[in-house]
Amino acid sequence: MKIYVTSVFVDSQDKAEKFYTEILGFKVKHNIPLGANRWLTVVSEEEPDGTELLLEPSDHPAVGPYKEALVADGISAHSFQVQDLDAEWKKLTDRGVEFTTEPMDAGPVRMAVFDDTCGNLIQLIQMKDA
Amino acid sequence: MTDDQLDLIFKALSDSTRRRIIDHLSKRPAQSLFEVCAASVAEDGIALSRQTVSQHLAVLEKAGLIEIEWKGRTKAHSLSVSEDDIAAASWLTKYKPKGNET
């Protein structure tokens, strides 16, 4: 058994597709029309055959309050790993990404949190001993 | 300051975790619940549950020692210690032995 896809609830799939590809640099892997929405997944360029991230619509009524409560407490919906957090922070900041937590050390990792503009906070992690 | 307010301040200060949270917020204001938890792990090596931290923050807020503001859609906590709070927490100084005044 393996984890082939994981998801993040996005306010708009169109907006999310732009943000996750143009700003974060992921590549679209699947883009399949599915009624009013799409089965839209992205992958990391570093791992094109790796786990896919499903940009899932937020239609279900439970999703709004769920996302709102997580954001209120500053809790990220997802976590991505990077090699050099401070370089990534600079790159994304230059692209207009808004960080809610600037890079900071947290035990064995260095981390930061940004707003994905689709209703989620996303954490970036660098393993310090890697 | 009333006795009730004094009770709240002393209660808030009567827990080492809450005193550490105050220390962290003095260094970096406007922290979310998530950041307070992360700071606890990073600086004290103590992993506290969000539920626990949330309760500690509520006690500090009730005592008026921290204030809440919204950073966008995220709730941020900052230290808010007034002269009155400091005077109140110095309650014992009125019994300072005479002749030792500096």
Coordinates of N, CA and C in Angstrom, one line a residue:
Chain A
M1 N 0.8 -1.2 0.0 CA 0.0 0.0 0.0 C 0.9 1.2 0.0
K2 N 0.5 2.2 -0.8 CA 1.3 3.5 -0.7 C 0.3 4.7 -0.9
I3 N 0.8 5.8 -0.5 CA 0.0 7.0 -0.6 C 0.3 7.7 -2.0
Y4 N -0.6 7.6 -2.9 CA -0.4 8.1 -4.2 C -0.9 9.5 -4.4
V5 N -1.9 9.9 -3.6 CA -2.5 11.2 -3.7 C -2.9 11.7 -2.3
T6 N -2.8 13.0 -2.1 CA -3.2 13.7 -0.9 C -3.9 15.0 -1.4
S7 N -4.7 15.6 -0.6 CA -5.5 16.7 -1.1 C -5.4 17.9 -0.2
V8 N -5.7 19.1 -0.9 CA -5.9 20.3 -0.2 C -7.2 21.0 -0.8
F9 N -8.0 21.4 0.1 CA -9.3 22.0 -0.3 C -9.0 23.5 -0.8
V10 N -9.3 23.7 -2.0 CA -9.1 25.1 -2.5 C -10.4 25.8 -2.9
D11 N -10.4 27.1 -2.6 CA -11.6 28.0 -2.9 C -12.0 27.9 -4.3
S12 N -10.9 27.9 -5.2 CA -11.2 27.9 -6.7 C -10.1 27.1 -7.3
Q13 N -10.5 26.1 -8.1 CA -9.6 25.3 -8.8 C -8.7 26.1 -9.8
D14 N -9.4 27.0 -10.5 CA -8.6 27.8 -11.5 C -7.5 28.6 -10.8
K15 N -7.9 29.3 -9.7 CA -7.0 30.1 -9.0 C -5.8 29.3 -8.4
A16 N -6.2 28.1 -7.9 CA -5.3 27.2 -7.3 C -4.3 26.6 -8.3
E17 N -4.8 26.3 -9.5 CA -4.0 25.8 -10.6 C -2.9 26.8 -10.9
K18 N -3.3 28.1 -11.0 CA -2.3 29.1 -11.3 C -1.3 29.3 -10.1
F19 N -1.8 29.3 -8.9 CA -0.9 29.5 -7.8 C 0.1 28.4 -7.6
Y20 N -0.4 27.1 -7.6 CA 0.4 26.0 -7.4 C 1.4 25.7 -8.5
T21 N 1.1 26.1 -9.7 CA 2.1 25.9 -10.8 C 2.9 27.2 -11.0
E22 N 2.3 28.3 -11.2 CA 3.1 29.5 -11.6 C 3.9 30.1 -10.4
I23 N 3.3 30.0 -9.2 CA 4.0 30.6 -8.1 C 4.9 29.6 -7.4
L24 N 4.3 28.4 -7.1 CA 5.1 27.4 -6.3 C 5.9 26.5 -7.2
G25 N 5.6 26.4 -8.5 CA 6.4 25.7 -9.4 C 6.1 24.2 -9.6
F26 N 4.9 23.8 -9.1 CA 4.5 22.4 -9.4 C 4.0 22.2 -10.8
K27 N 3.9 21.0 -11.3 CA 3.4 20.7 -12.6 C 2.1 20.0 -12.5
V28 N 1.2 20.3 -13.5 CA -0.1 19.6 -13.5 C 0.1 18.2 -14.0
K29 N -0.4 17.2 -13.2 CA -0.2 15.8 -13.6 C -1.5 15.3 -14.2
H30 N -2.6 15.5 -13.6 CA -3.9 15.1 -14.1 C -4.9 16.3 -14.1
N31 N -5.6 16.3 -15.2 CA -6.6 17.4 -15.3 C -7.8 16.9 -16.1
I32 N -8.7 16.2 -15.3 CA -9.8 15.5 -15.9 C -11.1 16.1 -15.5
P33 N -11.9 16.6 -16.5 CA -13.2 17.2 -16.2 C -14.1 16.2 -15.4
L34 N -14.8 16.7 -14.4 CA -15.6 15.8 -13.5 C -16.8 16.7 -13.1
G35 N -17.8 16.7 -13.9 CA -19.0 17.5 -13.7 C -18.6 19.0 -13.7
A36 N -19.0 19.7 -12.6 CA -18.7 21.1 -12.6 C -17.2 21.4 -12.2
N37 N -16.5 20.3 -11.7 CA -15.2 20.5 -11.2 C -14.2 19.6 -12.1
R38 N -13.0 19.6 -11.6 CA -12.0 18.7 -12.3 C -11.2 17.9 -11.3
W39 N -10.7 16.7 -11.8 CA -9.8 15.9 -11.0 C -8.4 16.5 -11.4
L40 N -8.0 17.5 -10.5 CA -6.8 18.3 -10.8 C -5.7 18.0 -9.8
T41 N -4.6 17.4 -10.3 CA -3.5 17.1 -9.4 C -2.2 17.7 -9.9
V42 N -1.4 18.0 -9.0 CA -0.1 18.6 -9.3 C 1.0 17.7 -8.7
V43 N 2.2 17.7 -9.2 CA 3.4 17.0 -8.7 C 4.6 18.0 -8.6
S44 N 5.5 17.6 -7.8 CA 6.8 18.3 -7.7 C 7.6 18.0 -8.9
E45 N 8.3 19.0 -9.5 CA 9.2 18.8 -10.6 C 10.4 17.9 -10.1
E46 N 10.7 17.9 -8.8 CA 11.7 17.1 -8.3 C 11.3 15.6 -8.2
E47 N 10.0 15.4 -8.2 CA 9.5 14.0 -8.1 C 8.3 13.8 -9.0
P48 N 8.4 13.8 -10.3 CA 7.3 13.8 -11.2 C 6.4 12.5 -11.0
D49 N 7.0 11.4 -10.5 CA 6.2 10.2 -10.3 C 5.9 10.1 -8.8
G50 N 6.1 11.1 -8.0 CA 5.9 11.0 -6.6 C 4.4 11.3 -6.3
T51 N 4.2 11.4 -5.0 CA 2.8 11.6 -4.5 C 2.2 12.9 -5.2
E52 N 0.9 12.7 -5.6 CA 0.2 13.9 -6.3 C -0.5 14.6 -5.2
L53 N -0.7 15.9 -5.5 CA -1.5 16.8 -4.6 C -2.7 17.1 -5.4
L54 N -3.9 16.7 -4.8 CA -5.2 17.0 -5.4 C -5.7 18.3 -5.0
L55 N -5.9 19.2 -5.9 CA -6.5 20.5 -5.6 C -8.0 20.3 -5.6
E56 N -8.5 20.1 -4.5 CA -9.9 19.6 -4.3 C -10.9 20.8 -4.1
P57 N -12.0 20.8 -4.8 CA -13.0 21.8 -4.6 C -13.5 21.9 -3.1
S58 N -13.9 23.1 -2.7 CA -14.4 23.3 -1.3 C -15.9 23.3 -1.2
D59 N -16.6 22.6 -2.1 CA -18.0 22.7 -2.2 C -18.8 22.2 -1.0
H60 N -18.3 21.1 -0.3 CA -19.0 20.5 0.8 C -19.1 21.6 1.9
P61 N -20.4 21.7 2.5 CA -20.6 22.7 3.5 C -19.7 22.6 4.7
A62 N -19.1 21.5 5.0 CA -18.2 21.3 6.2 C -16.9 22.0 5.9
V63 N -16.5 22.1 4.7 CA -15.1 22.5 4.3 C -14.8 24.0 4.7
G64 N -15.8 24.9 4.5 CA -15.6 26.3 4.8 C -15.2 26.5 6.3
P65 N -16.1 26.0 7.2 CA -15.8 26.2 8.7 C -14.5 25.5 9.1
Y66 N -14.3 24.4 8.5 CA -13.1 23.6 8.8 C -11.8 24.4 8.4
K67 N -11.8 24.9 7.2 CA -10.6 25.7 6.8 C -10.5 27.0 7.6
E68 N -11.6 27.6 7.9 CA -11.6 28.9 8.6 C -11.0 28.7 10.0
A69 N -11.4 27.6 10.7 CA -10.9 27.3 12.0 C -9.4 27.0 12.1
L70 N -8.9 26.3 11.1 CA -7.5 26.0 11.0 C -6.7 27.3 10.8
V71 N -7.2 28.1 9.9 CA -6.5 29.4 9.6 C -6.5 30.3 10.8
A72 N -7.6 30.3 11.5 CA -7.7 31.2 12.7 C -6.6 30.8 13.8
D73 N -6.3 29.6 13.9 CA -5.3 29.1 14.8 C -3.9 29.0 14.2
G74 N -3.8 29.4 12.9 CA -2.5 29.5 12.3 C -2.0 28.1 11.9
I75 N -2.9 27.1 11.8 CA -2.5 25.7 11.5 C -2.5 25.4 10.0
S76 N -1.4 24.9 9.5 CA -1.3 24.7 8.1 C -2.1 23.4 7.6
A77 N -2.6 23.5 6.4 CA -3.4 22.4 5.8 C -2.4 21.4 5.2
H78 N -1.2 21.8 4.9 CA -0.3 20.9 4.3 C 1.1 21.4 4.5
S79 N 2.1 20.5 4.3 CA 3.5 20.8 4.6 C 4.3 20.3 3.5
F80 N 5.2 21.2 2.9 CA 6.1 20.8 1.8 C 7.5 20.9 2.3
Q81 N 8.3 20.0 1.8 CA 9.7 20.0 2.2 C 10.6 20.7 1.2
V82 N 11.5 21.5 1.6 CA 12.5 22.2 0.7 C 13.9 22.0 1.2
Q83 N 14.9 22.2 0.3 CA 16.3 22.0 0.6 C 16.8 23.2 1.4
D84 N 16.4 24.4 0.9 CA 16.9 25.6 1.5 C 15.8 26.6 1.8
L85 N 15.3 26.5 3.0 CA 14.1 27.3 3.4 C 14.3 28.8 3.1
D86 N 15.4 29.3 3.5 CA 15.5 30.8 3.4 C 15.6 31.3 1.9
A87 N 16.2 30.4 1.1 CA 16.2 30.7 -0.3 C 14.8 30.7 -0.9
E88 N 14.1 29.6 -0.5 CA 12.7 29.5 -1.0 C 11.8 30.6 -0.5
W89 N 12.0 31.0 0.7 CA 11.2 32.1 1.3 C 11.5 33.4 0.5
K90 N 12.7 33.6 0.2 CA 13.1 34.8 -0.6 C 12.4 34.8 -2.0
K91 N 12.5 33.6 -2.7 CA 12.0 33.4 -4.0 C 10.4 33.7 -4.0
L92 N 9.8 33.1 -3.0 CA 8.3 33.2 -3.0 C 7.9 34.6 -2.6
T93 N 8.6 35.2 -1.6 CA 8.3 36.6 -1.2 C 8.4 37.5 -2.4
D94 N 9.5 37.3 -3.2 CA 9.6 38.1 -4.4 C 8.4 38.0 -5.4
R95 N 7.8 36.8 -5.4 CA 6.7 36.5 -6.2 C 5.4 37.0 -5.6
G96 N 5.5 37.7 -4.4 CA 4.3 38.2 -3.8 C 3.6 37.3 -2.8
V97 N 4.2 36.2 -2.5 CA 3.5 35.3 -1.5 C 3.6 35.9 -0.1
E98 N 2.5 35.8 0.6 CA 2.4 36.4 1.9 C 2.7 35.3 3.0
F99 N 3.7 35.5 3.8 CA 4.1 34.6 4.8 C 3.4 35.0 6.1
T100 N 2.8 34.1 6.8 CA 2.2 34.4 8.1 C 3.2 34.0 9.2
T101 N 4.1 33.1 9.0 CA 5.2 32.8 9.9 C 6.5 32.9 9.1
E102 N 7.4 33.9 9.5 CA 8.6 34.0 8.8 C 9.5 32.8 9.2
P103 N 10.6 32.5 8.4 CA 11.4 31.4 8.7 C 11.9 31.4 10.2
M104 N 11.7 30.3 10.9 CA 12.1 30.1 12.3 C 12.5 28.7 12.5
D105 N 13.4 28.6 13.5 CA 13.9 27.2 13.9 C 12.8 26.6 14.9
A106 N 12.5 25.4 14.7 CA 11.6 24.6 15.5 C 12.1 23.2 15.7
G107 N 13.0 23.1 16.7 CA 13.6 21.8 17.0 C 14.5 21.4 15.8
P108 N 14.2 20.1 15.3 CA 15.1 19.6 14.3 C 14.8 20.2 12.9
V109 N 13.9 21.1 12.8 CA 13.5 21.7 11.5 C 13.6 23.2 11.5
R110 N 13.7 23.7 10.3 CA 13.5 25.2 10.1 C 12.2 25.3 9.3
M111 N 11.3 26.2 9.7 CA 10.0 26.2 9.1 C 9.5 27.6 8.8
A112 N 8.5 27.7 7.9 CA 7.8 29.0 7.7 C 6.4 28.6 7.2
V113 N 5.5 29.6 7.3 CA 4.1 29.3 6.8 C 3.6 30.4 5.9
F114 N 3.0 30.0 4.8 CA 2.5 31.1 3.9 C 1.0 30.8 3.6
D115 N 0.4 31.8 3.0 CA -1.0 31.8 2.6 C -1.1 31.4 1.1
D116 N -1.8 30.3 0.8 CA -1.9 29.9 -0.6 C -2.9 30.6 -1.4
T117 N -3.5 31.6 -0.9 CA -4.5 32.5 -1.5 C -5.8 31.7 -1.9
C118 N -5.9 30.4 -1.5 CA -7.0 29.6 -1.8 C -7.7 29.1 -0.5
G119 N -7.4 29.9 0.6 CA -8.1 29.6 1.8 C -7.3 28.7 2.8
N120 N -6.0 28.5 2.5 CA -5.2 27.6 3.3 C -3.8 28.2 3.7
L121 N -3.3 27.8 4.9 CA -2.0 28.0 5.2 C -1.1 26.8 4.9
I122 N 0.0 27.0 4.3 CA 0.9 25.9 3.9 C 2.3 26.1 4.6
Q123 N 2.7 25.0 5.2 CA 4.0 25.0 5.9 C 5.1 24.6 5.0
L124 N 6.3 25.3 5.1 CA 7.5 24.8 4.4 C 8.5 24.3 5.5
I125 N 9.1 23.2 5.2 CA 10.0 22.6 6.2 C 11.3 22.3 5.6
Q126 N 12.4 22.7 6.3 CA 13.7 22.2 5.9 C 14.3 21.4 7.1
M127 N 14.7 20.1 6.7 CA 15.3 19.3 7.8 C 16.7 19.9 8.0
K128 N 17.0 20.2 9.3 CA 18.3 20.9 9.5 C 19.5 20.0 9.3
D129 N 19.4 18.7 9.6 CA 20.6 17.9 9.5 C 20.7 17.3 8.1
A130 N 19.8 17.6 7.2 CA 19.8 17.0 5.8 C 20.8 17.8 4.9
Chain B
M1 N -6.9 48.4 41.7 CA -7.3 47.1 41.1 C -8.0 46.2 42.1
T2 N -9.1 45.6 41.7 CA -9.9 44.8 42.6 C -9.3 43.5 42.9
D3 N -9.7 42.9 44.0 CA -9.2 41.5 44.4 C -9.5 40.5 43.3
D4 N -10.6 40.6 42.7 CA -10.9 39.7 41.6 C -9.9 39.8 40.5
Q5 N -9.6 41.0 40.1 CA -8.6 41.2 39.0 C -7.2 40.6 39.4
L6 N -6.9 40.9 40.7 CA -5.6 40.4 41.3 C -5.6 38.9 41.2
D7 N -6.7 38.3 41.6 CA -6.8 36.8 41.6 C -6.4 36.3 40.2
L8 N -7.0 37.0 39.2 CA -6.8 36.5 37.8 C -5.3 36.6 37.4
I9 N -4.7 37.7 37.8 CA -3.3 37.9 37.4 C -2.4 36.9 38.1
F10 N -2.6 36.7 39.4 CA -1.8 35.7 40.1 C -2.1 34.3 39.6
K11 N -3.3 34.0 39.3 CA -3.6 32.7 38.8 C -2.9 32.5 37.4
A12 N -2.9 33.5 36.6 CA -2.3 33.4 35.3 C -0.8 33.2 35.5
L13 N -0.2 33.8 36.5 CA 1.3 33.7 36.7 C 1.7 32.5 37.5
S14 N 0.7 31.7 37.9 CA 1.0 30.6 38.9 C 1.4 29.3 38.1
D15 N 1.7 29.4 36.9 CA 2.0 28.2 36.1 C 3.2 28.5 35.2
S16 N 4.2 27.5 35.3 CA 5.5 27.8 34.6 C 5.3 27.8 33.1
T17 N 4.4 27.0 32.6 CA 4.1 27.0 31.1 C 3.6 28.4 30.7
R18 N 2.7 29.0 31.5 CA 2.2 30.3 31.1 C 3.2 31.4 31.2
R19 N 4.1 31.2 32.2 CA 5.2 32.2 32.3 C 6.1 32.1 31.1
R20 N 6.4 30.8 30.6 CA 7.2 30.7 29.4 C 6.5 31.3 28.2
I21 N 5.2 31.1 28.1 CA 4.4 31.7 27.0 C 4.6 33.2 27.0
I22 N 4.5 33.8 28.2 CA 4.7 35.3 28.3 C 6.1 35.6 27.8
D23 N 7.2 34.8 28.2 CA 8.5 35.1 27.8 C 8.6 35.1 26.3
H24 N 8.0 34.1 25.7 CA 8.0 33.9 24.2 C 7.3 35.1 23.5
L25 N 6.2 35.5 24.0 CA 5.4 36.6 23.4 C 6.2 37.9 23.5
S26 N 7.0 38.0 24.6 CA 7.7 39.3 24.8 C 8.8 39.4 23.7
K27 N 9.3 38.2 23.3 CA 10.4 38.3 22.3 C 9.8 38.5 20.9
R28 N 8.6 37.8 20.6 CA 8.0 37.9 19.3 C 6.5 38.1 19.5
P29 N 6.0 39.3 19.2 CA 4.6 39.5 19.4 C 3.8 38.9 18.2
A30 N 2.5 39.0 18.4 CA 1.5 38.6 17.3 C 1.7 37.2 16.8
Q31 N 1.7 36.3 17.8 CA 1.9 34.8 17.4 C 0.5 34.1 17.4
S32 N 0.4 33.2 16.4 CA -0.8 32.4 16.3 C -0.7 31.2 17.3
L33 N -1.8 30.5 17.6 CA -1.7 29.4 18.4 C -0.6 28.4 18.0
F34 N -0.6 28.2 16.6 CA 0.4 27.3 16.0 C 1.8 27.7 16.4
E35 N 2.1 29.0 16.3 CA 3.4 29.6 16.6 C 3.8 29.4 18.0
V36 N 2.8 29.6 18.9 CA 3.1 29.5 20.3 C 3.5 28.0 20.6
C37 N 2.8 27.1 20.0 CA 3.2 25.7 20.1 C 4.6 25.4 19.6
A38 N 4.9 25.9 18.4 CA 6.2 25.7 17.8 C 7.3 26.3 18.6
A39 N 7.0 27.5 19.2 CA 8.1 28.2 20.0 C 8.4 27.3 21.3
S40 N 7.3 26.7 21.8 CA 7.5 25.9 23.0 C 8.4 24.7 22.7
V41 N 8.3 24.1 21.5 CA 9.1 23.0 21.1 C 10.5 23.5 20.8
A42 N 10.6 24.6 20.1 CA 11.9 25.1 19.6 C 12.8 25.6 20.8
E43 N 12.1 26.3 21.7 CA 13.0 27.0 22.7 C 13.0 26.3 24.0
D44 N 12.0 25.5 24.4 CA 12.0 24.8 25.6 C 12.1 23.3 25.5
G45 N 11.9 22.8 24.2 CA 12.0 21.4 24.0 C 10.8 20.7 24.6
I46 N 9.7 21.4 24.8 CA 8.4 20.8 25.3 C 7.3 20.9 24.3
A47 N 6.8 19.7 24.0 CA 5.7 19.6 23.0 C 4.4 19.6 23.7
L48 N 3.7 20.8 23.6 CA 2.4 20.9 24.2 C 1.3 20.7 23.2
S49 N 0.2 20.1 23.6 CA -0.9 20.0 22.7 C -1.5 21.3 22.4
R50 N -2.2 21.5 21.3 CA -2.8 22.7 20.9 C -3.9 23.1 21.9
Q51 N -4.6 22.0 22.4 CA -5.7 22.2 23.4 C -5.1 22.8 24.6
T52 N -4.0 22.3 25.1 CA -3.3 22.8 26.3 C -3.0 24.3 26.1
V53 N -2.3 24.6 25.0 CA -1.8 25.9 24.8 C -3.0 26.9 24.7
S54 N -4.1 26.4 24.0 CA -5.3 27.2 23.8 C -5.9 27.6 25.2
Q55 N -5.9 26.6 26.1 CA -6.4 26.9 27.5 C -5.5 27.9 28.2
H56 N -4.2 27.7 28.1 CA -3.2 28.7 28.8 C -3.4 30.1 28.2
L57 N -3.6 30.2 26.9 CA -3.8 31.5 26.3 C -5.1 32.2 26.8
A58 N -6.1 31.3 27.0 CA -7.4 31.9 27.5 C -7.2 32.4 28.9
V59 N -6.5 31.7 29.7 CA -6.3 32.2 31.1 C -5.5 33.5 31.1
L60 N -4.5 33.6 30.2 CA -3.7 34.8 30.1 C -4.5 36.0 29.6
E61 N -5.4 35.7 28.7 CA -6.3 36.7 28.1 C -7.3 37.2 29.1
K62 N -7.8 36.3 29.9 CA -8.8 36.6 30.9 C -8.2 37.6 32.0
A63 N -6.9 37.3 32.2 CA -6.2 38.2 33.2 C -5.8 39.5 32.6
G64 N -6.0 39.7 31.3 CA -5.6 40.9 30.6 C -4.1 41.0 30.3
L65 N -3.4 39.9 30.4 CA -2.0 40.0 30.2 C -1.6 39.8 28.7
I66 N -2.5 39.3 27.9 CA -2.3 39.3 26.5 C -3.5 39.9 25.8
E67 N -3.2 40.3 24.6 CA -4.3 40.9 23.8 C -4.4 40.1 22.4
I68 N -5.6 40.1 21.9 CA -5.8 39.4 20.6 C -6.1 40.4 19.5
E69 N -5.4 40.1 18.4 CA -5.8 40.9 17.2 C -5.8 39.9 16.0
W70 N -6.5 40.3 15.0 CA -6.5 39.4 13.8 C -5.5 39.9 12.8
K71 N -4.7 38.9 12.4 CA -3.7 39.2 11.3 C -4.4 38.5 10.1
G72 N -5.1 39.3 9.3 CA -5.9 38.6 8.2 C -6.9 37.8 8.9
R73 N -6.9 36.5 8.6 CA -7.9 35.6 9.1 C -7.3 34.8 10.3
T74 N -6.1 35.1 10.7 CA -5.5 34.4 11.8 C -5.4 35.2 13.1
K75 N -5.8 34.5 14.2 CA -5.8 35.1 15.5 C -4.4 35.2 16.0
A76 N -4.0 36.5 16.4 CA -2.6 36.7 16.8 C -2.6 37.1 18.3
H77 N -1.7 36.6 19.1 CA -1.6 36.9 20.5 C -0.4 37.7 20.8
S78 N -0.5 38.8 21.5 CA 0.6 39.7 21.9 C 0.5 39.9 23.4
L79 N 1.7 40.2 24.0 CA 1.7 40.6 25.4 C 1.1 42.0 25.6
S80 N 0.4 42.2 26.7 CA -0.2 43.5 26.9 C -0.2 43.7 28.5
V81 N 1.0 44.1 28.9 CA 1.2 44.3 30.4 C 1.2 45.7 30.7
S82 N 0.3 46.2 31.5 CA 0.2 47.6 31.9 C 1.0 47.9 33.2
E83 N 1.1 49.2 33.5 CA 1.7 49.6 34.7 C 0.9 49.0 35.9
D84 N -0.4 49.1 35.7 CA -1.3 48.5 36.8 C -1.1 47.1 37.0
D85 N -0.8 46.3 36.0 CA -0.6 44.9 36.1 C 0.7 44.7 36.9
I86 N 1.7 45.5 36.6 CA 3.0 45.3 37.3 C 2.9 45.7 38.8
A87 N 2.1 46.8 39.0 CA 1.9 47.2 40.4 C 1.2 46.2 41.1
A88 N 0.1 45.6 40.5 CA -0.7 44.5 41.1 C 0.2 43.3 41.5
A89 N 1.0 42.9 40.5 CA 1.8 41.7 40.8 C 2.9 42.0 41.8
S90 N 3.2 43.2 42.1 CA 4.2 43.6 43.2 C 3.5 43.7 44.5
W91 N 2.4 43.0 44.7 CA 1.6 43.1 45.9 C 2.4 43.0 47.2
L92 N 3.3 42.1 47.2 CA 4.1 41.8 48.4 C 5.0 43.0 48.9
T93 N 5.3 43.8 47.9 CA 6.3 44.9 48.2 C 5.9 45.8 49.3
K94 N 4.6 45.9 49.5 CA 4.1 46.8 50.6 C 4.5 46.3 52.0
Y95 N 4.9 45.0 52.0 CA 5.3 44.4 53.3 C 6.9 44.3 53.4
K96 N 7.5 45.0 52.5 CA 9.0 45.0 52.5 C 9.4 45.6 53.9
P97 N 10.3 44.9 54.5 CA 10.8 45.3 55.9 C 11.3 46.8 55.8
K98 N 11.0 47.6 56.8 CA 11.4 49.0 56.9 C 12.9 49.0 57.0
G99 N 13.5 50.0 56.5 CA 15.0 50.2 56.7 C 15.8 49.5 55.6
N100 N 15.1 48.7 54.7 CA 15.8 48.1 53.6 C 15.6 48.8 52.3
E101 N 15.0 50.0 52.4 CA 14.7 50.6 51.1 C 15.9 51.1 50.4
T102 N 15.9 51.0 49.1 CA 17.2 51.3 48.4 C 16.9 52.6 47.7

